[in-house]
Amino acid sequence: MATKPTTSVPLAVDNVQALASNTTLKAIPPRYIRPQLSTDHENNHHQIPVIDLNKLTHQQFSPQEMAKFHQACQDWGFFQLVNHGVAEEEMIRDVSGFFELPLEAKRDGCSQDAARMEGYGQSFVFSEEQKLDWGDMLFLYTRPVLSRNLNHWPALPLSFRETVSNYSLEMERIKTLLLGMMAKNLGIDEEKFINMFSDGTQTMRMNYYPPCLEPSKVLGISPHSDATGLTILLQINEVNGLQIRHDGRWIPVQMLPKALLINIGDVLEIVSNGRYKSIEHRVVVNAEKERMSVATFHEMNRNVAIKPLSELVLEGEVEQYKSIHAEEFVKLLSSHRLDGKNLLDLMKLDK
Ligand code: OGA
Ligand code: NI
C-alpha cells in the first residue's frame, strides 16, 4: 500500500489582525516584508471582462455575450459576473460580523485544524524562511453538506451558519450555470460536463486583510493560482486589492458593485486541455482600510480522474497534461505546498 505522506505539522504564526491593531508596533516584522515586491499597481488601464449572466441565459440570450464569455475564459481566466441574482447582503453582514468579534471569540470553537486546514487561522506555513501573508482566514468545508464539520463553523453572529449555508447553495447554482455554458462554448456535452463536477467538494476561504503601515512591502496573499476547478469570489467591502497576471503584468481588479469575480482553476485548465487558463493572482493591502473577501472553490467529483477531456484533444493535438486520480491530486497538492513548486507545472507534459 502507499506509504503515508510525510507532511510536517504547520508552524504557528501570529494572528495578523491582532498584530496590525497593536498600537505599539513601530515596524512590520521582517517575515512579512517582501524585498523584491514591485509596486507596479499604478496606471494599468486594462479592465478585466464583465459578463452579464442574464445575457447567457434564455430570457435575454445573446450570442455576442456567449462569445465574450468564451474569450474571457480563454484569454483572461478571470471575469466579473453581473446580474447573477445572488443576494449578498447577509454574507456581507455576517462575514464582517465574524471578523469584528474579539480575537478570543473568533477562536472560540473554530480554531484551525491541521489535517483539513479547516477553521480560523492563517495560510499554512512550513518553514521558518517562508514569507508570511498579511491576512487571516476562516476556511470551511461547505459541500457536500455531509462534509460540513459544524465544530469549525462560528456560532456567532447567530445567523452565520444559516447565511453561509444559503450562500453555499447559491454558489452551487452559479457554478452549474457557468459550467453548462462553458460546455456549450467548448462544444461538449453539457450534462456530462456538469456531472463531472456534481457532488464535488466546495470550500470557502474567508479572507481578512488588516490595514498595514507599509502596504507596498507586504502581500495579503502570495502569487498563486487556485488548484481547484472554479472559484467564485465575493468582495465583502468596497476595498480593492486583488491583482491578476495578464501579459506579464499585474492588473489590479476594480470590482463593480455587487459583481462576483469568477476564475478558472488549475483543474479546469487541465480538463479543457489548456483552452481555459488558470491565472496567477495575488492580493495587495491598504494603508488605512481593512479588506475582506470570500473565495468559494469548487472541485471535481472525487470519482472522476483529472485529465484532459478526450473530446477536447482535437485531431493533430496532444494531451498537454497528465492524468491523475483525485486522491493523488490531493497528495500532489500537499507536496506542492511543501516545496513551493507550481502545481500546473508538475502536471504539464512535454516540458
Ligand atoms: C484566494 C484569493 C483573492 C482575494 O483566496 O485564493 O485569491 O481577493 N483571494 O481575496
Ligand atoms: Ni486565489
PDB file of N, CA and C in Angstrom, residues 78 221-228 231 245 250 263-267 269 277-282 297 329 333 336-337 341-345 348:
ATOM      1  N   PHE A  78     -10.239  35.034 -15.906  1.00  0.00           N
ATOM      2  CA  PHE A  78     -10.921  35.812 -14.861  1.00  0.00           C
ATOM      3  C   PHE A  78     -11.991  36.679 -15.499  1.00  0.00           C
ATOM      4  N   ILE A 221      -1.979  37.953   0.003  1.00  0.00           N
ATOM      5  CA  ILE A 221      -1.774  36.548  -0.397  1.00  0.00           C
ATOM      6  C   ILE A 221      -0.673  36.534  -1.445  1.00  0.00           C
ATOM      7  N   SER A 222       0.284  35.616  -1.296  1.00  0.00           N
ATOM      8  CA  SER A 222       1.379  35.455  -2.262  1.00  0.00           C
ATOM      9  C   SER A 222       0.817  35.058  -3.627  1.00  0.00           C
ATOM     10  N   PRO A 223       1.576  35.324  -4.688  1.00  0.00           N
ATOM     11  CA  PRO A 223       1.122  34.906  -6.027  1.00  0.00           C
ATOM     12  C   PRO A 223       0.819  33.407  -6.055  1.00  0.00           C
ATOM     13  N   HIS A 224      -0.304  33.043  -6.635  1.00  0.00           N
ATOM     14  CA  HIS A 224      -0.705  31.632  -6.712  1.00  0.00           C
ATOM     15  C   HIS A 224      -1.777  31.489  -7.776  1.00  0.00           C
ATOM     16  N   SER A 225      -2.004  30.256  -8.218  1.00  0.00           N
ATOM     17  CA  SER A 225      -3.218  30.007  -8.989  1.00  0.00           C
ATOM     18  C   SER A 225      -4.054  29.068  -8.130  1.00  0.00           C
ATOM     19  N   ASP A 226      -5.372  29.090  -8.331  1.00  0.00           N
ATOM     20  CA  ASP A 226      -6.244  28.266  -7.487  1.00  0.00           C
ATOM     21  C   ASP A 226      -6.219  26.827  -7.992  1.00  0.00           C
ATOM     22  N   ALA A 227      -5.936  25.889  -7.094  1.00  0.00           N
ATOM     23  CA  ALA A 227      -5.769  24.495  -7.513  1.00  0.00           C
ATOM     24  C   ALA A 227      -7.094  23.766  -7.735  1.00  0.00           C
ATOM     25  N   THR A 228      -8.210  24.464  -7.725  1.00  0.00           N
ATOM     26  CA  THR A 228      -9.496  23.766  -7.858  1.00  0.00           C
ATOM     27  C   THR A 228     -10.062  23.927  -9.260  1.00  0.00           C
ATOM     28  N   THR A 231     -13.473  29.031  -9.148  1.00  0.00           N
ATOM     29  CA  THR A 231     -13.538  29.881  -7.950  1.00  0.00           C
ATOM     30  C   THR A 231     -14.528  31.024  -8.184  1.00  0.00           C
ATOM     31  N   ARG A 245      -2.330  38.352 -13.093  1.00  0.00           N
ATOM     32  CA  ARG A 245      -1.224  38.368 -14.043  1.00  0.00           C
ATOM     33  C   ARG A 245      -1.810  38.299 -15.451  1.00  0.00           C
ATOM     34  N   TRP A 250       0.956  42.888 -13.625  1.00  0.00           N
ATOM     35  CA  TRP A 250      -0.070  42.729 -12.606  1.00  0.00           C
ATOM     36  C   TRP A 250      -1.188  43.738 -12.859  1.00  0.00           C
ATOM     37  N   ASN A 263     -13.037  32.869 -11.443  1.00  0.00           N
ATOM     38  CA  ASN A 263     -11.805  32.462 -12.124  1.00  0.00           C
ATOM     39  C   ASN A 263     -11.682  30.960 -12.314  1.00  0.00           C
ATOM     40  N   ILE A 264     -10.982  30.651 -13.418  1.00  0.00           N
ATOM     41  CA  ILE A 264     -10.736  29.259 -13.810  1.00  0.00           C
ATOM     42  C   ILE A 264      -9.614  28.733 -12.923  1.00  0.00           C
ATOM     43  N   GLY A 265      -9.795  27.564 -12.323  1.00  0.00           N
ATOM     44  CA  GLY A 265      -8.748  26.962 -11.504  1.00  0.00           C
ATOM     45  C   GLY A 265      -7.907  25.978 -12.310  1.00  0.00           C
ATOM     46  N   ASP A 266      -6.859  25.449 -11.685  1.00  0.00           N
ATOM     47  CA  ASP A 266      -5.937  24.527 -12.357  1.00  0.00           C
ATOM     48  C   ASP A 266      -6.651  23.322 -12.970  1.00  0.00           C
ATOM     49  N   VAL A 267      -7.610  22.783 -12.228  1.00  0.00           N
ATOM     50  CA  VAL A 267      -8.278  21.560 -12.703  1.00  0.00           C
ATOM     51  C   VAL A 267      -9.056  21.819 -13.995  1.00  0.00           C
ATOM     52  N   GLU A 269      -8.316  24.090 -16.171  1.00  0.00           N
ATOM     53  CA  GLU A 269      -7.310  24.253 -17.230  1.00  0.00           C
ATOM     54  C   GLU A 269      -6.892  22.878 -17.753  1.00  0.00           C
ATOM     55  N   LYS A 277      -7.734  29.088 -19.050  1.00  0.00           N
ATOM     56  CA  LYS A 277      -6.491  29.327 -18.319  1.00  0.00           C
ATOM     57  C   LYS A 277      -6.684  29.604 -16.829  1.00  0.00           C
ATOM     58  N   SER A 278      -5.859  28.955 -16.036  1.00  0.00           N
ATOM     59  CA  SER A 278      -5.805  29.224 -14.600  1.00  0.00           C
ATOM     60  C   SER A 278      -4.700  30.247 -14.380  1.00  0.00           C
ATOM     61  N   ILE A 279      -5.087  31.414 -13.959  1.00  0.00           N
ATOM     62  CA  ILE A 279      -4.176  32.566 -13.961  1.00  0.00           C
ATOM     63  C   ILE A 279      -3.670  32.882 -12.553  1.00  0.00           C
ATOM     64  N   GLU A 280      -2.402  33.246 -12.519  1.00  0.00           N
ATOM     65  CA  GLU A 280      -1.777  33.617 -11.257  1.00  0.00           C
ATOM     66  C   GLU A 280      -2.365  34.946 -10.755  1.00  0.00           C
ATOM     67  N   HIS A 281      -2.568  35.029  -9.459  1.00  0.00           N
ATOM     68  CA  HIS A 281      -3.072  36.267  -8.870  1.00  0.00           C
ATOM     69  C   HIS A 281      -2.479  36.463  -7.480  1.00  0.00           C
ATOM     70  N   ARG A 282      -2.621  37.668  -6.932  1.00  0.00           N
ATOM     71  CA  ARG A 282      -2.092  37.973  -5.605  1.00  0.00           C
ATOM     72  C   ARG A 282      -2.947  39.080  -5.002  1.00  0.00           C
ATOM     73  N   PHE A 297     -14.452  27.750  -3.581  1.00  0.00           N
ATOM     74  CA  PHE A 297     -13.746  26.857  -4.507  1.00  0.00           C
ATOM     75  C   PHE A 297     -14.606  25.629  -4.814  1.00  0.00           C
ATOM     76  N   PHE A 329      -4.048  13.634  -6.685  1.00  0.00           N
ATOM     77  CA  PHE A 329      -4.017  15.080  -6.883  1.00  0.00           C
ATOM     78  C   PHE A 329      -3.933  15.806  -5.540  1.00  0.00           C
ATOM     79  N   LEU A 333      -0.888  18.080  -4.251  1.00  0.00           N
ATOM     80  CA  LEU A 333      -1.178  19.422  -3.755  1.00  0.00           C
ATOM     81  C   LEU A 333      -0.475  19.678  -2.431  1.00  0.00           C
ATOM     82  N   HIS A 336       3.124  19.981  -3.047  1.00  0.00           N
ATOM     83  CA  HIS A 336       3.342  21.276  -3.712  1.00  0.00           C
ATOM     84  C   HIS A 336       3.416  22.390  -2.669  1.00  0.00           C
ATOM     85  N   ARG A 337       2.548  22.284  -1.677  1.00  0.00           N
ATOM     86  CA  ARG A 337       2.603  23.273  -0.601  1.00  0.00           C
ATOM     87  C   ARG A 337       3.955  23.225   0.104  1.00  0.00           C
ATOM     88  N   LYS A 341       6.578  24.466  -5.436  1.00  0.00           N
ATOM     89  CA  LYS A 341       6.530  24.381  -6.909  1.00  0.00           C
ATOM     90  C   LYS A 341       5.126  24.685  -7.413  1.00  0.00           C
ATOM     91  N   ASN A 342       5.056  25.094  -8.660  1.00  0.00           N
ATOM     92  CA  ASN A 342       3.754  25.339  -9.258  1.00  0.00           C
ATOM     93  C   ASN A 342       3.098  24.013  -9.645  1.00  0.00           C
ATOM     94  N   LEU A 343       1.868  23.846  -9.171  1.00  0.00           N
ATOM     95  CA  LEU A 343       1.156  22.603  -9.388  1.00  0.00           C
ATOM     96  C   LEU A 343       0.940  22.293 -10.873  1.00  0.00           C
ATOM     97  N   LEU A 344       0.583  23.318 -11.629  1.00  0.00           N
ATOM     98  CA  LEU A 344       0.333  23.094 -13.058  1.00  0.00           C
ATOM     99  C   LEU A 344       1.598  22.642 -13.774  1.00  0.00           C
ATOM    100  N   ASP A 345       2.738  23.189 -13.362  1.00  0.00           N
ATOM    101  CA  ASP A 345       3.994  22.763 -13.982  1.00  0.00           C
ATOM    102  C   ASP A 345       4.256  21.287 -13.737  1.00  0.00           C
ATOM    103  N   LYS A 348       2.051  19.350 -16.227  1.00  0.00           N
ATOM    104  CA  LYS A 348       2.246  19.556 -17.669  1.00  0.00           C
ATOM    105  C   LYS A 348       3.120  18.483 -18.290  1.00  0.00           C
TER     106      LYS A 348
END
